[in-house]
Coordinates of C-alpha atoms in Angstrom, one line a residue:
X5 CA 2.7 50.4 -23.8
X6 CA -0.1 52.4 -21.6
X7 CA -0.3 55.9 -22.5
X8 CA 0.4 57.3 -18.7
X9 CA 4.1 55.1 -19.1
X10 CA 6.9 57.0 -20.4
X11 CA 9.2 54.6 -22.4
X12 CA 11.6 54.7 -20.1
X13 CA 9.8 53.6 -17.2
X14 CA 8.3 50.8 -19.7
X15 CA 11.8 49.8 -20.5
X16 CA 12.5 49.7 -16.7
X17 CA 9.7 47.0 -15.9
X18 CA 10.1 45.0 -18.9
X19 CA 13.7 44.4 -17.6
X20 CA 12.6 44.1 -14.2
X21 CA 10.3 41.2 -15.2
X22 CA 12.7 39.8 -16.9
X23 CA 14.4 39.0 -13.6
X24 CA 17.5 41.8 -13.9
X25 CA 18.1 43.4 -10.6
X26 CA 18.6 47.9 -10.7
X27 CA 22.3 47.6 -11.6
X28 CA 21.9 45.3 -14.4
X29 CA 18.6 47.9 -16.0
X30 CA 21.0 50.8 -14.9
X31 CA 24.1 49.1 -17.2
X32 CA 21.4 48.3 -19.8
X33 CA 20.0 51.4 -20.3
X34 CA 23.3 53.5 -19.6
X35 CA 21.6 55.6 -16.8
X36 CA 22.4 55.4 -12.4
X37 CA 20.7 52.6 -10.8
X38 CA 18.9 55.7 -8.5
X39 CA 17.3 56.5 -11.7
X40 CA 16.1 53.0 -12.5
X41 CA 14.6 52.5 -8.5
X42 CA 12.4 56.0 -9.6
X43 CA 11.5 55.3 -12.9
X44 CA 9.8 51.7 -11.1
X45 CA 8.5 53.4 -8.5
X46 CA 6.8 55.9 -10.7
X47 CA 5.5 53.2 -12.9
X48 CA 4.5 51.1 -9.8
X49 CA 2.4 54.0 -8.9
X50 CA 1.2 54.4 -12.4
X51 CA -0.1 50.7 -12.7
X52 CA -1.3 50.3 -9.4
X53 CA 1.4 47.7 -7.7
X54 CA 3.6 47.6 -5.6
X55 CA 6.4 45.1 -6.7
X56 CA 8.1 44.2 -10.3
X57 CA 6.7 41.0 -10.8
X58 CA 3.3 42.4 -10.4
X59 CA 4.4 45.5 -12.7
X60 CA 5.6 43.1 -15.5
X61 CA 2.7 40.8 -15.1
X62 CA 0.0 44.2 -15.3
X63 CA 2.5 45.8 -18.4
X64 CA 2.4 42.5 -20.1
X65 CA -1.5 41.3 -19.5
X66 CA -3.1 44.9 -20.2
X67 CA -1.0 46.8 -22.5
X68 CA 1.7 44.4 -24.5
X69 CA 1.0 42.1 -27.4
X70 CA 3.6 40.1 -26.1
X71 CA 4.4 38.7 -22.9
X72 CA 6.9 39.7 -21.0
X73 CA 8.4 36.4 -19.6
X74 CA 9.3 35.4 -15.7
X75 CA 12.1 34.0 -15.4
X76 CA 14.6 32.1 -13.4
X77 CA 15.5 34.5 -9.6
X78 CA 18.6 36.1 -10.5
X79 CA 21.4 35.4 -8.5
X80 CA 21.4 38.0 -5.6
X81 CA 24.3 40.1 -4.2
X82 CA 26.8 42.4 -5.6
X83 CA 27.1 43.3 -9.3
X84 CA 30.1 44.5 -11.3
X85 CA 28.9 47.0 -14.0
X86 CA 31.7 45.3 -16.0
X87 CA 31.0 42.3 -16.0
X88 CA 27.3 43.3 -16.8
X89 CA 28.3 44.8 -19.9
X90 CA 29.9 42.2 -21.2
X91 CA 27.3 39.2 -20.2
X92 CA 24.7 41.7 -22.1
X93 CA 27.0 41.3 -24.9
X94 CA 27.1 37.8 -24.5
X95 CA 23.4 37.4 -24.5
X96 CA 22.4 39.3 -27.4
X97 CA 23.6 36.9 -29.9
X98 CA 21.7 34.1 -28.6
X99 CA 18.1 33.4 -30.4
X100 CA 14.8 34.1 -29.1
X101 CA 14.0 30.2 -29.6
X102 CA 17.3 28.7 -27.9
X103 CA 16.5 25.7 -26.0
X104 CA 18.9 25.2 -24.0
X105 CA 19.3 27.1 -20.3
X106 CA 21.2 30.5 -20.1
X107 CA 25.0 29.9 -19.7
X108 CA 26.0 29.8 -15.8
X109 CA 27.4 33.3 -14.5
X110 CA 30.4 33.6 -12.8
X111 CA 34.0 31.8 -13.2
X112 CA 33.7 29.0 -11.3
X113 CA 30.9 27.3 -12.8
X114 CA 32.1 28.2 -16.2
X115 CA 35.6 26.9 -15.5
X116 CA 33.6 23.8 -14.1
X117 CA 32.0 23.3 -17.6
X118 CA 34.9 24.0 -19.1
X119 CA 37.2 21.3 -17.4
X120 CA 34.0 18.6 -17.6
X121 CA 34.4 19.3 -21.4
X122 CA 38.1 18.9 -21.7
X123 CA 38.0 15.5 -19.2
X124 CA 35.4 14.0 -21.9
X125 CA 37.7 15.5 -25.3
X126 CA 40.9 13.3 -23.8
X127 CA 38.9 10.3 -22.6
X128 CA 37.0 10.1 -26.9
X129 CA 40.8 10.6 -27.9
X130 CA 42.2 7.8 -25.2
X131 CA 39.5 5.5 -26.6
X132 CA 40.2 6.4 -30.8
X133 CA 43.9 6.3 -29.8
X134 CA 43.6 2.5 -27.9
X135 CA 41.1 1.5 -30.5
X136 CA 43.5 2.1 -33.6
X137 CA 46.3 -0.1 -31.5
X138 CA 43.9 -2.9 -30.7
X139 CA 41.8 -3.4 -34.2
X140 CA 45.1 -4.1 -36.1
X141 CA 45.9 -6.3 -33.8
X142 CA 42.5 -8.3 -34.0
X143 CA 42.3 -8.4 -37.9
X144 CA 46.2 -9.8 -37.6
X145 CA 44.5 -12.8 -35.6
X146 CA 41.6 -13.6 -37.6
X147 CA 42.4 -13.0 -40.7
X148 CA 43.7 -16.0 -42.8
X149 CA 47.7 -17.4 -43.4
X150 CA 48.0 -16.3 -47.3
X151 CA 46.7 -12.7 -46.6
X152 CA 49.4 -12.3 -44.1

Protein backbone atom coordinates (compact mmCIF):
# COMPACT_ATOMS: atom_id res chain seq x y z
CA UNK A 1 0.00 0.00 0.00
CA UNK A 2 1.64 3.59 -1.11
CA UNK A 3 2.42 5.65 1.73
CA UNK A 4 0.16 8.85 0.49
CA UNK A 5 -3.04 6.07 0.50
CA UNK A 6 -5.00 5.92 3.63
CA UNK A 7 -6.24 2.23 4.12
CA UNK A 8 -9.44 3.17 3.53
CA UNK A 9 -9.06 4.60 0.24
CA UNK A 10 -6.73 1.39 -0.48
CA UNK A 11 -9.61 -0.74 0.54
CA UNK A 12 -11.91 1.33 -1.76
CA UNK A 13 -9.86 0.59 -5.12
CA UNK A 14 -9.01 -2.84 -4.30
CA UNK A 15 -12.83 -3.38 -4.35
CA UNK A 16 -13.32 -1.25 -7.07
CA UNK A 17 -10.96 -3.41 -9.27
CA UNK A 18 -12.51 -6.14 -8.27
CA UNK A 19 -15.52 -5.11 -10.37
CA UNK A 20 -17.99 -4.08 -7.18
CA UNK A 21 -19.91 -0.92 -8.04
CA UNK A 22 -20.07 2.14 -4.78
CA UNK A 23 -23.07 0.42 -3.08
CA UNK A 24 -21.55 -2.92 -3.00
CA UNK A 25 -17.75 -1.14 -1.28
CA UNK A 26 -20.31 1.05 0.76
CA UNK A 27 -22.20 -2.49 2.21
CA UNK A 28 -18.63 -4.00 2.40
CA UNK A 29 -16.98 -1.61 4.36
CA UNK A 30 -20.19 -0.48 6.44
CA UNK A 31 -19.79 3.24 5.43
CA UNK A 32 -22.43 5.60 2.69
CA UNK A 33 -21.73 5.01 -0.77
CA UNK A 34 -20.93 9.21 -0.88
CA UNK A 35 -18.09 8.20 1.25
CA UNK A 36 -16.82 5.46 -1.03
CA UNK A 37 -17.19 7.97 -4.44
CA UNK A 38 -14.65 10.42 -2.14
CA UNK A 39 -12.38 8.15 -0.81
CA UNK A 40 -11.78 7.05 -4.97
CA UNK A 41 -11.72 10.25 -6.03
CA UNK A 42 -9.05 11.11 -3.46
CA UNK A 43 -7.07 8.16 -4.29
CA UNK A 44 -7.63 8.72 -8.10
CA UNK A 45 -6.02 11.98 -7.45
CA UNK A 46 -3.40 10.47 -5.33
CA UNK A 47 -2.30 7.92 -8.05
CA UNK A 48 -2.64 9.98 -10.93
CA UNK A 49 -5.95 8.36 -12.84
CA UNK A 50 -8.80 9.01 -13.50
CA UNK A 51 -10.94 5.83 -13.53
CA UNK A 52 -10.97 2.46 -11.20
CA UNK A 53 -9.68 0.08 -13.48
CA UNK A 54 -6.69 2.35 -13.97
CA UNK A 55 -6.53 2.85 -10.00
CA UNK A 56 -6.50 -0.97 -9.36
CA UNK A 57 -4.21 -1.61 -12.21
CA UNK A 58 -1.50 1.45 -10.77
CA UNK A 59 -2.31 0.02 -6.78
CA UNK A 60 -1.71 -3.40 -7.92
CA UNK A 61 1.54 -2.87 -10.49
CA UNK A 62 3.45 -0.22 -8.15
CA UNK A 63 2.59 -0.90 -4.60
CA UNK A 64 0.93 -4.54 -3.99
CA UNK A 65 2.71 -7.86 -3.89
CA UNK A 66 -0.31 -9.28 -5.18
CA UNK A 67 -2.44 -8.48 -8.02
CA UNK A 68 -5.44 -7.19 -7.66
CA UNK A 69 -7.60 -9.18 -10.31
CA UNK A 70 -10.16 -7.72 -13.15
CA UNK A 71 -12.83 -9.35 -13.31
CA UNK A 72 -16.04 -10.12 -15.10
CA UNK A 73 -18.39 -6.23 -15.61
CA UNK A 74 -20.67 -6.45 -12.85
CA UNK A 75 -24.15 -6.40 -13.62
CA UNK A 76 -25.31 -2.72 -13.83
CA UNK A 77 -28.41 -1.03 -12.23
CA UNK A 78 -29.94 -0.88 -8.90
CA UNK A 79 -28.58 -2.65 -5.80
CA UNK A 80 -30.38 -3.75 -2.67
CA UNK A 81 -28.01 -3.24 0.33
CA UNK A 82 -29.71 -6.53 1.47
CA UNK A 83 -29.23 -8.55 -0.78
CA UNK A 84 -25.49 -7.36 -0.88
CA UNK A 85 -24.96 -8.34 2.51
CA UNK A 86 -26.00 -11.57 2.17
CA UNK A 87 -24.17 -12.45 -1.44
CA UNK A 88 -20.91 -11.10 0.58
CA UNK A 89 -21.78 -13.72 2.90
CA UNK A 90 -22.22 -16.12 0.39
CA UNK A 91 -18.89 -15.48 -1.21
CA UNK A 92 -16.69 -15.60 1.66
CA UNK A 93 -16.78 -19.22 2.03
CA UNK A 94 -15.79 -20.02 -1.35
CA UNK A 95 -11.81 -20.68 -1.92
CA UNK A 96 -9.31 -18.50 -3.39
CA UNK A 97 -8.60 -21.46 -6.00
CA UNK A 98 -12.38 -22.34 -6.99
CA UNK A 99 -12.61 -23.19 -10.51
CA UNK A 100 -15.66 -22.93 -11.29
CA UNK A 101 -17.57 -19.33 -12.29
CA UNK A 102 -19.18 -17.22 -9.46
CA UNK A 103 -22.77 -18.43 -8.81
CA UNK A 104 -25.37 -16.26 -11.07
CA UNK A 105 -27.06 -13.29 -9.09
CA UNK A 106 -30.42 -12.80 -8.93
CA UNK A 107 -33.62 -15.30 -8.63
CA UNK A 108 -34.26 -16.10 -11.83
CA UNK A 109 -31.23 -17.56 -13.06
CA UNK A 110 -30.74 -19.31 -9.76
CA UNK A 111 -34.26 -20.78 -9.87
CA UNK A 112 -33.19 -21.59 -13.61
CA UNK A 113 -30.33 -23.75 -12.19
CA UNK A 114 -32.25 -24.97 -9.80
CA UNK A 115 -35.13 -26.53 -11.90
CA UNK A 116 -32.32 -27.78 -14.65
CA UNK A 117 -30.98 -29.71 -11.58
CA UNK A 118 -34.25 -31.13 -10.39
CA UNK A 119 -35.34 -32.11 -14.38
CA UNK A 120 -31.89 -34.18 -14.46
CA UNK A 121 -32.40 -35.80 -10.47
CA UNK A 122 -36.05 -37.31 -11.80
CA UNK A 123 -34.93 -38.29 -15.37
CA UNK A 124 -31.39 -40.61 -13.26
CA UNK A 125 -34.34 -41.82 -11.00
CA UNK A 126 -36.91 -42.58 -14.17
CA UNK A 127 -33.95 -44.46 -15.75
CA UNK A 128 -32.78 -46.57 -12.16
CA UNK A 129 -36.53 -47.05 -11.62
CA UNK A 130 -37.23 -48.60 -15.51
CA UNK A 131 -33.90 -50.28 -15.38
CA UNK A 132 -34.71 -52.41 -12.03
CA UNK A 133 -38.17 -53.45 -13.96
CA UNK A 134 -36.57 -54.37 -17.18
CA UNK A 135 -33.17 -56.38 -16.05
CA UNK A 136 -35.33 -58.94 -14.08
CA UNK A 137 -37.13 -59.33 -16.86
CA UNK A 138 -34.09 -60.07 -19.22
CA UNK A 139 -32.21 -62.43 -16.82
CA UNK A 140 -35.89 -64.34 -16.56
CA UNK A 141 -35.42 -64.87 -20.50
CA UNK A 142 -31.98 -65.95 -20.73
CA UNK A 143 -31.33 -67.66 -18.01
CA UNK A 144 -31.70 -71.51 -18.27
CA UNK A 145 -35.08 -73.95 -17.35
CA UNK A 146 -33.64 -75.63 -13.98
CA UNK A 147 -32.63 -72.25 -12.53
CA UNK A 148 -36.09 -71.07 -12.92
Amino acid sequence: MPDSLTTRESECVHLAGQGLEDKEIAARLGISPRTVGNHLHHAYAKLGVSDRKLAARRLSSAYSEASILMSEPVETGSVDPASVEQSIDDSADVPASWLLPPPPRGIGPRLGIMTAAAVVALLLAIGIVTAGMVVPSLFDRIAPEWTR
